[in-house]
Amino acid sequence: MLKARGTWIWWAEAFLLLALVIVSPSAVLSQQDELAAEKKDQANQGAAPKLKGVRLKIPLPISGTVDTDVKKSLQKLVSRLTDKDERPVVILELEADPDGQSRGSEFERSLAIARFLTSKEATRLKTVAYLKGPIEGHAVLVPLACEQIVMHPDAELGNAGIDEAAISNTMRHAYEEIAGFRNVLPSQLALGMLDPSLELYRVNDRRFVSGEEYTQLKDDGQVATSEKLVPRGKMALFTANQLRQDLQLISHVSENYRQLADLLEIPENQITQDLGLNRDWKAARFVMDGEISNRMVQRTSLSMQDSVTRGVNFVLIELKSRGGDPVACENMVNFLLGLPDTVHTVVLITEEASSNASLIAMACDEIAIAPNSRLGGEGTYRYTEQGRADLENYLSKISVEASRSWSVWGAMNDPDLKVFRYQRPGTTLTKYLSEREAAELPDADQWKQGPEITQPDVPLQLTGTQALDWGVADADASSVSDVTRRYGLPDELEIPKQNWAHQFIEILARPGLAMFCLFIGVIALISEFKAPGVGIPGFVAVMCFGLFFWSRFLNGTAGWLEAMLIIGGLFFILLELLVLPGFGIFGLGGGAMFIAGIVLAMQTFIWPTTDYELDQVPYSLGTILVLFAGMIAAAFFAKHVLPKTPFLNQTMLDAPDDEAMEEIRRRETIVDLSHLVGNTGLALTPLRPSGKAKIGHEIVSVTSDGDMIEQGEKVVVVQVRGNYAIVRSES
């Protein structure tokens, strides 16, 4: 028995070993296949992240290649979807031109877009038409073909046949076909917008019929209530309130995309503008690395503006900063928000954007962030109490244009601002708002306040992962190539090179050049005061002060206040020297104004209140030292150098010695013309016998010694009596 049992155990072990040899490679291969598939899915997700909402602006009028561009955009979006993806919401934005005109759309091209929207291929997309102004002409076909229509309160829809002299049966059938497919607006209503020969009635509250149908229904006794909507000879044109409140045909009325996102129950940061669908991107890359200063902002904004002028419509900003000058940050924010709508801005944060550097990210259309990076929190600049209140008002003002809630961004710079998690009951929508912003929501009563997400006395700081989870950031990206891959751009984007004009401005903005111009300007100004009327030192002074102020203006630290202080100070100094010598108040006041203007031109604050501003104080003190050094150098130059310098010594007279001063005082005490005896001159008037004559460089009263002397004759002084001379003709 023991022997048989041992034999069975041996066979069992052999069978188990054989099974392991056969099965193990298959298991390993299967596991490798699963890992490879998982990596492939991750790579695909990195290349084309899932979309929840896309904005696509359809230019009006619909003509040229608009229809093919829109179809290509939508086809490209459909091609990115997998079988497991949910239907993304595509918001088709239609807006009239700045003059409020939307006519001129071609029937065939408008119909081509409408038929694609109702095709089987487009069923992968949930289409929403967002009308932002009066929509007339055949562009009406586009909202008719969408699953949902949302209108701005000022929008209108109708007058579809306004560009046609006659309405053909082909047009009628097309409008019936498109409207009947979606049935968002009834077919008879669509025909009433197209054909002015039709009458349109609303019967029994919810039914829309033509005049002939209305007559038939009335004869059959099927009309309980009726209303004539459109008389014969006119085309239907409905406002947003009529379609929403009176006719109850459209789903919503929305003033902006923030409201629209809430209505569609999509986080607003997940509605991506265009997302490279129908755009031929021309991209440029810019780097903002280090402390945010006026010089950096000036350089970056000038380069961006030059690129946009040359046709760039995609701007990528690599942001690595702990914050900086608050005025510079706001200037950059205003510049980004002021770019044309055709320019798409993306900020990439791979390390940190702390303190007020985070505001630059808020102003961009899209925020791409690395998971381990930091957004907000302590940085270089810390706002004062008044600065926090001003910042809160500023962010509230720009939040609509930036299409972002402002509370989180405010809390990143204000440790006292409390932000709470709000949720709309019955939905998955979540917002992170302060109590002030929550109260300002148009549907504030529909949001329930949750726990506070901020900590007392600490600015809010989010990791990249948190920013993505909370909807503050838009995309996960750890490098430039991660961003470019989303838009089909080259892996590495070149940074635009500065042209000679930008390089010249960059040189002017350097503090060292500003100090040098200030130093030379003070020397030249004092030299001009020493020898008024010459003009050369005055011209040099004007040029130097002009370059100084221009460099400070380009650097963002000088404005009208500084200009008025500098010009006013110089005016009062000149008033003291030339008009009211010896009084003192105008000279002292003018000097104080001049110095104050120069100091303020070197900084963006009046009195330092933060660590950042304290760091700028040495530069301001250095400015004052430069002023006084220039005065001392000017005095030394005028007294010891200028009189000994060839050519320049003619621009300034030497001070008279003691003997010359004594002679001048003697002559000024009493009129003495004895030094003119024997000198010759010229009669300026006829001498019969008295008149005027020019003797040497002096014009004196003279009397002829007896003979009449004509004007212009040469005379010689023969005697002096008191304050006049006796002359005779030299001939």
PDB file of C-alpha atoms in Angstrom, residues 357-470:
ATOM      1  CA  ALA A 357       1.311  84.339 -10.611  1.00  0.00           C
ATOM      2  CA  SER A 358      -1.732  82.052 -10.463  1.00  0.00           C
ATOM      3  CA  LEU A 359      -3.870  84.912 -11.804  1.00  0.00           C
ATOM      4  CA  ILE A 360      -2.081  84.637 -15.156  1.00  0.00           C
ATOM      5  CA  ALA A 361      -3.302  81.047 -15.401  1.00  0.00           C
ATOM      6  CA  MET A 362      -6.857  82.157 -14.608  1.00  0.00           C
ATOM      7  CA  ALA A 363      -6.828  84.477 -17.644  1.00  0.00           C
ATOM      8  CA  CYS A 364      -5.960  81.707 -20.133  1.00  0.00           C
ATOM      9  CA  ASP A 365      -8.522  79.700 -22.081  1.00  0.00           C
ATOM     10  CA  GLU A 366      -7.066  76.408 -20.884  1.00  0.00           C
ATOM     11  CA  ILE A 367      -4.911  75.373 -17.928  1.00  0.00           C
ATOM     12  CA  ALA A 368      -2.670  72.337 -18.386  1.00  0.00           C
ATOM     13  CA  ILE A 369      -0.966  71.220 -15.193  1.00  0.00           C
ATOM     14  CA  ALA A 370       1.352  68.452 -14.025  1.00  0.00           C
ATOM     15  CA  PRO A 371       0.005  66.276 -11.179  1.00  0.00           C
ATOM     16  CA  ASN A 372       2.830  67.156  -8.763  1.00  0.00           C
ATOM     17  CA  SER A 373       2.939  70.880  -9.495  1.00  0.00           C
ATOM     18  CA  ARG A 374       1.606  73.591  -7.175  1.00  0.00           C
ATOM     19  CA  LEU A 375      -0.978  76.250  -7.894  1.00  0.00           C
ATOM     20  CA  GLY A 376      -1.458  79.227  -5.565  1.00  0.00           C
ATOM     21  CA  GLY A 377      -0.272  79.520  -1.963  1.00  0.00           C
ATOM     22  CA  GLU A 378       2.553  81.513  -0.402  1.00  0.00           C
ATOM     23  CA  GLY A 379       4.853  83.259  -2.827  1.00  0.00           C
ATOM     24  CA  THR A 380       6.902  86.366  -3.427  1.00  0.00           C
ATOM     25  CA  TYR A 381       4.091  88.869  -2.945  1.00  0.00           C
ATOM     26  CA  ARG A 382       1.624  89.156  -0.083  1.00  0.00           C
ATOM     27  CA  TYR A 383      -1.369  91.486  -0.399  1.00  0.00           C
ATOM     28  CA  THR A 384      -2.287  94.033   2.258  1.00  0.00           C
ATOM     29  CA  GLU A 385      -5.769  94.143   3.719  1.00  0.00           C
ATOM     30  CA  GLN A 386      -6.836  96.857   1.276  1.00  0.00           C
ATOM     31  CA  GLY A 387      -5.063  95.030  -1.523  1.00  0.00           C
ATOM     32  CA  ARG A 388      -7.093  91.896  -0.800  1.00  0.00           C
ATOM     33  CA  ALA A 389     -10.357  93.819  -1.007  1.00  0.00           C
ATOM     34  CA  ASP A 390      -9.263  95.412  -4.287  1.00  0.00           C
ATOM     35  CA  LEU A 391      -8.167  92.027  -5.633  1.00  0.00           C
ATOM     36  CA  GLU A 392     -11.522  90.470  -4.752  1.00  0.00           C
ATOM     37  CA  ASN A 393     -13.385  93.195  -6.649  1.00  0.00           C
ATOM     38  CA  TYR A 394     -10.992  92.889  -9.579  1.00  0.00           C
ATOM     39  CA  LEU A 395     -11.416  89.114  -9.842  1.00  0.00           C
ATOM     40  CA  SER A 396     -15.183  89.412  -9.558  1.00  0.00           C
ATOM     41  CA  LYS A 397     -15.122  91.889 -12.436  1.00  0.00           C
ATOM     42  CA  ILE A 398     -13.016  89.768 -14.805  1.00  0.00           C
ATOM     43  CA  SER A 399     -14.492  86.356 -13.911  1.00  0.00           C
ATOM     44  CA  VAL A 400     -17.220  86.594 -16.557  1.00  0.00           C
ATOM     45  CA  GLU A 401     -14.708  87.385 -19.300  1.00  0.00           C
ATOM     46  CA  ALA A 402     -12.376  84.658 -18.042  1.00  0.00           C
ATOM     47  CA  SER A 403     -15.292  82.177 -17.811  1.00  0.00           C
ATOM     48  CA  ARG A 404     -14.066  80.992 -14.415  1.00  0.00           C
ATOM     49  CA  SER A 405     -15.290  81.278 -10.848  1.00  0.00           C
ATOM     50  CA  TRP A 406     -13.105  83.741  -8.991  1.00  0.00           C
ATOM     51  CA  SER A 407     -13.283  82.550  -5.386  1.00  0.00           C
ATOM     52  CA  VAL A 408     -10.618  79.840  -5.595  1.00  0.00           C
ATOM     53  CA  TRP A 409      -8.207  82.224  -7.312  1.00  0.00           C
ATOM     54  CA  GLY A 410      -8.880  84.855  -4.695  1.00  0.00           C
ATOM     55  CA  ALA A 411      -8.225  82.372  -1.888  1.00  0.00           C
ATOM     56  CA  MET A 412      -4.868  81.509  -3.458  1.00  0.00           C
ATOM     57  CA  ASN A 413      -3.790  85.084  -2.639  1.00  0.00           C
ATOM     58  CA  ASP A 414      -6.009  85.981   0.333  1.00  0.00           C
ATOM     59  CA  PRO A 415      -5.617  83.844   3.477  1.00  0.00           C
ATOM     60  CA  ASP A 416      -8.763  85.421   4.953  1.00  0.00           C
ATOM     61  CA  LEU A 417     -11.101  84.492   2.086  1.00  0.00           C
ATOM     62  CA  LYS A 418     -13.229  81.468   2.957  1.00  0.00           C
ATOM     63  CA  VAL A 419     -14.229  79.119   0.145  1.00  0.00           C
ATOM     64  CA  PHE A 420     -16.841  76.385   0.492  1.00  0.00           C
ATOM     65  CA  ARG A 421     -17.862  73.383  -1.537  1.00  0.00           C
ATOM     66  CA  TYR A 422     -21.303  73.943  -3.072  1.00  0.00           C
ATOM     67  CA  GLN A 423     -23.407  71.257  -4.700  1.00  0.00           C
ATOM     68  CA  ARG A 424     -26.679  71.305  -6.566  1.00  0.00           C
ATOM     69  CA  PRO A 425     -28.947  68.650  -5.035  1.00  0.00           C
ATOM     70  CA  GLY A 426     -29.954  65.899  -7.424  1.00  0.00           C
ATOM     71  CA  THR A 427     -26.970  66.462  -9.719  1.00  0.00           C
ATOM     72  CA  THR A 428     -23.248  65.818  -9.723  1.00  0.00           C
ATOM     73  CA  LEU A 429     -22.458  69.511 -10.255  1.00  0.00           C
ATOM     74  CA  THR A 430     -19.994  70.954  -7.751  1.00  0.00           C
ATOM     75  CA  LYS A 431     -18.628  74.475  -7.341  1.00  0.00           C
ATOM     76  CA  TYR A 432     -16.036  75.970  -5.006  1.00  0.00           C
ATOM     77  CA  LEU A 433     -17.253  79.437  -4.068  1.00  0.00           C
ATOM     78  CA  SER A 434     -17.028  82.109  -1.443  1.00  0.00           C
ATOM     79  CA  GLU A 435     -20.269  83.184   0.187  1.00  0.00           C
ATOM     80  CA  ARG A 436     -20.196  86.414  -1.819  1.00  0.00           C
ATOM     81  CA  GLU A 437     -19.872  84.683  -5.185  1.00  0.00           C
ATOM     82  CA  ALA A 438     -22.459  82.073  -4.218  1.00  0.00           C
ATOM     83  CA  ALA A 439     -24.944  84.814  -3.359  1.00  0.00           C
ATOM     84  CA  GLU A 440     -24.343  86.461  -6.745  1.00  0.00           C
ATOM     85  CA  LEU A 441     -25.285  83.327  -8.718  1.00  0.00           C
ATOM     86  CA  PRO A 442     -28.511  83.756 -10.727  1.00  0.00           C
ATOM     87  CA  ASP A 443     -29.774  80.457  -9.282  1.00  0.00           C
ATOM     88  CA  ALA A 444     -28.233  80.864  -5.831  1.00  0.00           C
ATOM     89  CA  ASP A 445     -31.156  79.149  -4.106  1.00  0.00           C
ATOM     90  CA  GLN A 446     -30.431  75.921  -6.011  1.00  0.00           C
ATOM     91  CA  TRP A 447     -26.935  75.475  -4.542  1.00  0.00           C
ATOM     92  CA  LYS A 448     -26.306  73.986  -1.110  1.00  0.00           C
ATOM     93  CA  GLN A 449     -23.254  75.025   0.897  1.00  0.00           C
ATOM     94  CA  GLY A 450     -20.938  72.238   2.016  1.00  0.00           C
ATOM     95  CA  PRO A 451     -17.691  72.087   4.009  1.00  0.00           C
ATOM     96  CA  GLU A 452     -15.035  74.803   3.891  1.00  0.00           C
ATOM     97  CA  ILE A 453     -12.012  73.924   1.748  1.00  0.00           C
ATOM     98  CA  THR A 454      -9.708  76.708   2.964  1.00  0.00           C
ATOM     99  CA  GLN A 455      -7.685  76.935   6.151  1.00  0.00           C
ATOM    100  CA  PRO A 456      -7.527  80.005   8.424  1.00  0.00           C
ATOM    101  CA  ASP A 457      -4.636  82.427   7.784  1.00  0.00           C
ATOM    102  CA  VAL A 458      -3.167  80.259   4.994  1.00  0.00           C
ATOM    103  CA  PRO A 459      -3.518  81.013   1.258  1.00  0.00           C
ATOM    104  CA  LEU A 460      -5.104  78.162  -0.646  1.00  0.00           C
ATOM    105  CA  GLN A 461      -2.625  75.948  -2.474  1.00  0.00           C
ATOM    106  CA  LEU A 462      -3.616  73.081  -4.760  1.00  0.00           C
ATOM    107  CA  THR A 463      -1.559  70.313  -6.234  1.00  0.00           C
ATOM    108  CA  GLY A 464      -2.004  69.583  -9.900  1.00  0.00           C
ATOM    109  CA  THR A 465      -4.101  66.531  -9.060  1.00  0.00           C
ATOM    110  CA  GLN A 466      -6.371  68.558  -6.794  1.00  0.00           C
ATOM    111  CA  ALA A 467      -6.725  71.300  -9.385  1.00  0.00           C
ATOM    112  CA  LEU A 468      -7.833  68.725 -11.961  1.00  0.00           C
ATOM    113  CA  ASP A 469     -10.198  66.949  -9.567  1.00  0.00           C
ATOM    114  CA  TRP A 470     -11.808  70.210  -8.474  1.00  0.00           C
TER     115      TRP A 470
END
